PDB file of C-alpha atoms in Angstrom:
ATOM      1  CA  MET A   1       0.000   0.000   0.000  1.00  0.00           C
ATOM      2  CA  TRP A   2       2.810   2.446   0.853  1.00  0.00           C
ATOM      3  CA  THR A   3       4.737   1.787  -2.359  1.00  0.00           C
ATOM      4  CA  GLU A   4       2.050   1.792  -5.080  1.00  0.00           C
ATOM      5  CA  ASP A   5       2.467   4.575  -7.639  1.00  0.00           C
ATOM      6  CA  SER A   6      -1.174   5.595  -7.213  1.00  0.00           C
ATOM      7  CA  ARG A   7      -0.791   6.090  -3.430  1.00  0.00           C
ATOM      8  CA  HIS A   8       1.162   8.650  -1.434  1.00  0.00           C
ATOM      9  CA  GLY A   9       1.655   7.949   2.258  1.00  0.00           C
ATOM     10  CA  PHE A  10       2.578  10.523   4.870  1.00  0.00           C
ATOM     11  CA  PHE A  11       3.277  10.330   8.574  1.00  0.00           C
ATOM     12  CA  ILE A  12       1.819  13.163  10.616  1.00  0.00           C
ATOM     13  CA  ARG A  13       4.092  14.414  13.372  1.00  0.00           C
ATOM     14  CA  VAL A  14       3.680  16.916  16.194  1.00  0.00           C
ATOM     15  CA  ASP A  15       6.895  18.194  17.774  1.00  0.00           C
ATOM     16  CA  GLY A  16       8.709  15.263  16.159  1.00  0.00           C
ATOM     17  CA  LYS A  17       6.337  12.680  17.642  1.00  0.00           C
ATOM     18  CA  LEU A  18       4.155  10.451  15.508  1.00  0.00           C
ATOM     19  CA  ALA A  19       0.568  11.711  15.647  1.00  0.00           C
ATOM     20  CA  GLY A  20      -0.998   9.826  12.743  1.00  0.00           C
ATOM     21  CA  PHE A  21      -0.813   9.106   9.034  1.00  0.00           C
ATOM     22  CA  THR A  22      -2.650   9.678   5.804  1.00  0.00           C
ATOM     23  CA  ILE A  23      -2.683   8.037   2.398  1.00  0.00           C
ATOM     24  CA  VAL A  24      -3.769   9.979  -0.673  1.00  0.00           C
ATOM     25  CA  LYS A  25      -4.718   7.835  -3.655  1.00  0.00           C
ATOM     26  CA  ARG A  26      -5.545   8.571  -7.259  1.00  0.00           C
ATOM     27  CA  ASN A  27      -9.163   7.788  -8.025  1.00  0.00           C
ATOM     28  CA  SER A  28      -9.812   4.237  -9.161  1.00  0.00           C
ATOM     29  CA  GLY A  29     -13.592   4.285  -9.137  1.00  0.00           C
ATOM     30  CA  GLY A  30     -15.687   1.874  -7.107  1.00  0.00           C
ATOM     31  CA  ASP A  31     -18.717   1.997  -4.850  1.00  0.00           C
ATOM     32  CA  PHE A  32     -17.782   5.250  -3.202  1.00  0.00           C
ATOM     33  CA  SER A  33     -16.299   7.146  -6.117  1.00  0.00           C
ATOM     34  CA  PHE A  34     -18.258  10.270  -7.003  1.00  0.00           C
ATOM     35  CA  VAL A  35     -15.772  11.853  -9.448  1.00  0.00           C
ATOM     36  CA  ASP A  36     -15.421  10.494 -12.966  1.00  0.00           C
ATOM     37  CA  ASP A  37     -11.795  11.566 -13.263  1.00  0.00           C
ATOM     38  CA  LYS A  38      -8.980   9.030 -13.023  1.00  0.00           C
ATOM     39  CA  THR A  39      -6.558  11.806 -12.018  1.00  0.00           C
ATOM     40  CA  ALA A  40      -8.715  12.864  -9.039  1.00  0.00           C
ATOM     41  CA  HIS A  41      -7.310  12.549  -5.537  1.00  0.00           C
ATOM     42  CA  HIS A  42      -8.959  10.583  -2.774  1.00  0.00           C
ATOM     43  CA  ILE A  43      -8.214  10.397   0.944  1.00  0.00           C
ATOM     44  CA  ASN A  44      -7.713   6.642   1.155  1.00  0.00           C
ATOM     45  CA  GLN A  45      -6.733   6.503   4.831  1.00  0.00           C
ATOM     46  CA  PHE A  46      -6.597   9.179   7.508  1.00  0.00           C
ATOM     47  CA  PHE A  47      -5.805   8.587  11.154  1.00  0.00           C
ATOM     48  CA  ILE A  48      -4.947  10.908  14.039  1.00  0.00           C
ATOM     49  CA  MET A  49      -4.074   9.435  17.438  1.00  0.00           C
ATOM     50  CA  LYS A  50      -6.678  10.193  20.093  1.00  0.00           C
ATOM     51  CA  LYS A  51      -4.398  12.436  22.185  1.00  0.00           C
ATOM     52  CA  TYR A  52      -3.902  14.750  19.158  1.00  0.00           C
ATOM     53  CA  ARG A  53      -7.556  14.996  18.158  1.00  0.00           C
ATOM     54  CA  ARG A  54      -9.505  18.245  18.581  1.00  0.00           C
ATOM     55  CA  LYS A  55      -6.248  20.203  18.630  1.00  0.00           C
ATOM     56  CA  GLY A  56      -6.154  21.185  14.957  1.00  0.00           C
ATOM     57  CA  VAL A  57      -3.673  18.479  13.942  1.00  0.00           C
ATOM     58  CA  GLY A  58      -6.074  16.646  11.629  1.00  0.00           C
ATOM     59  CA  GLN A  59      -7.363  19.878  10.155  1.00  0.00           C
ATOM     60  CA  PHE A  60      -3.817  21.066   9.428  1.00  0.00           C
ATOM     61  CA  ALA A  61      -2.827  17.713   7.877  1.00  0.00           C
ATOM     62  CA  ALA A  62      -5.942  17.514   5.690  1.00  0.00           C
ATOM     63  CA  LYS A  63      -5.471  21.030   4.329  1.00  0.00           C
ATOM     64  CA  ALA A  64      -1.781  20.316   3.699  1.00  0.00           C
ATOM     65  CA  MET A  65      -2.781  17.295   1.575  1.00  0.00           C
ATOM     66  CA  PHE A  66      -5.304  19.374  -0.366  1.00  0.00           C
ATOM     67  CA  ASP A  67      -2.633  22.016  -1.023  1.00  0.00           C
ATOM     68  CA  LYS A  68      -0.023  19.427  -2.020  1.00  0.00           C
ATOM     69  CA  PHE A  69      -2.234  17.684  -4.589  1.00  0.00           C
ATOM     70  CA  ARG A  70      -4.131  20.118  -6.810  1.00  0.00           C
ATOM     71  CA  GLY A  71      -7.144  19.147  -8.920  1.00  0.00           C
ATOM     72  CA  HIS A  72     -10.331  17.160  -8.362  1.00  0.00           C
ATOM     73  CA  TRP A  73     -10.801  15.702  -4.884  1.00  0.00           C
ATOM     74  CA  GLU A  74     -13.186  13.331  -3.203  1.00  0.00           C
ATOM     75  CA  VAL A  75     -13.337  12.640   0.492  1.00  0.00           C
ATOM     76  CA  CYS A  76     -15.636   9.754   1.447  1.00  0.00           C
ATOM     77  CA  GLN A  77     -16.760   8.201   4.695  1.00  0.00           C
ATOM     78  CA  MET A  78     -19.103   5.444   5.759  1.00  0.00           C
ATOM     79  CA  SER A  79     -22.493   7.061   6.290  1.00  0.00           C
ATOM     80  CA  ASN A  80     -22.782   5.739   9.853  1.00  0.00           C
ATOM     81  CA  ASN A  81     -19.441   7.316  10.882  1.00  0.00           C
ATOM     82  CA  THR A  82     -20.914  10.539  12.254  1.00  0.00           C
ATOM     83  CA  PRO A  83     -17.672  11.951  13.755  1.00  0.00           C
ATOM     84  CA  ALA A  84     -15.813  11.513  10.439  1.00  0.00           C
ATOM     85  CA  ARG A  85     -18.665  13.062   8.471  1.00  0.00           C
ATOM     86  CA  LYS A  86     -18.711  16.113  10.745  1.00  0.00           C
ATOM     87  CA  PHE A  87     -14.898  16.433  10.665  1.00  0.00           C
ATOM     88  CA  TRP A  88     -14.614  16.239   6.874  1.00  0.00           C
ATOM     89  CA  LYS A  89     -17.642  18.402   6.129  1.00  0.00           C
ATOM     90  CA  GLY A  90     -16.222  21.178   8.302  1.00  0.00           C
ATOM     91  CA  ILE A  91     -12.778  21.004   6.736  1.00  0.00           C
ATOM     92  CA  VAL A  92     -14.004  20.760   3.148  1.00  0.00           C
ATOM     93  CA  ALA A  93     -16.517  23.577   3.644  1.00  0.00           C
ATOM     94  CA  GLU A  94     -13.880  25.874   5.141  1.00  0.00           C
ATOM     95  CA  TYR A  95     -11.150  24.935   2.666  1.00  0.00           C
ATOM     96  CA  THR A  96     -13.383  25.433  -0.386  1.00  0.00           C
ATOM     97  CA  GLN A  97     -15.345  28.382   1.026  1.00  0.00           C
ATOM     98  CA  ASP A  98     -18.477  26.236   0.606  1.00  0.00           C
ATOM     99  CA  LYS A  99     -17.716  25.397  -3.046  1.00  0.00           C
ATOM    100  CA  TYR A 100     -18.128  21.626  -2.865  1.00  0.00           C
ATOM    101  CA  SER A 101     -20.722  18.963  -3.646  1.00  0.00           C
ATOM    102  CA  GLU A 102     -22.073  16.341  -1.299  1.00  0.00           C
ATOM    103  CA  HIS A 103     -22.879  12.820  -2.561  1.00  0.00           C
ATOM    104  CA  SER A 104     -23.973   9.372  -1.442  1.00  0.00           C
ATOM    105  CA  ASN A 105     -23.901   6.028  -3.221  1.00  0.00           C
ATOM    106  CA  GLU A 106     -27.041   4.112  -4.209  1.00  0.00           C
ATOM    107  CA  ALA A 107     -26.907   1.817  -1.183  1.00  0.00           C
ATOM    108  CA  GLY A 108     -26.541   4.843   1.094  1.00  0.00           C
ATOM    109  CA  ASP A 109     -23.658   3.346   3.041  1.00  0.00           C
ATOM    110  CA  TRP A 110     -21.047   5.822   1.727  1.00  0.00           C
ATOM    111  CA  VAL A 111     -21.194   9.611   1.622  1.00  0.00           C
ATOM    112  CA  GLY A 112     -18.640  12.034   0.342  1.00  0.00           C
ATOM    113  CA  PHE A 113     -17.618  15.500  -0.661  1.00  0.00           C
ATOM    114  CA  THR A 114     -16.108  16.527  -3.979  1.00  0.00           C
ATOM    115  CA  PHE A 115     -14.360  19.712  -4.999  1.00  0.00           C
ATOM    116  CA  ASN A 116     -11.715  21.077  -7.327  1.00  0.00           C
ATOM    117  CA  ASN A 117      -8.822  23.184  -6.050  1.00  0.00           C
ATOM    118  CA  LYS A 118      -6.878  23.650  -9.318  1.00  0.00           C
TER     119      LYS A 118
END
């Protein structure tokens, strides 16, 4: 997973200490793909250790990924993961100044946000 050309993995550190990680992947379609663009970026994995949550670490890391990879984006979560949905909606809304779209798949088990930051 860490070495595939379509994935970019990053460790998130705070004061030199490991605080989490993220993996950004090029879009490959699937059940929770809402962008028909094979060059689009997708947050494949995102994890912040509990002791660093609600301190701006995740928000900073997410925005850094958006800035690093320009173009179409999709950020998806399982629909029953309420904390993740709230976290990502807030970040995407702020980052895009409310210029994003919200989607869900047919089964309703995945929801996501799409935007373009070219």
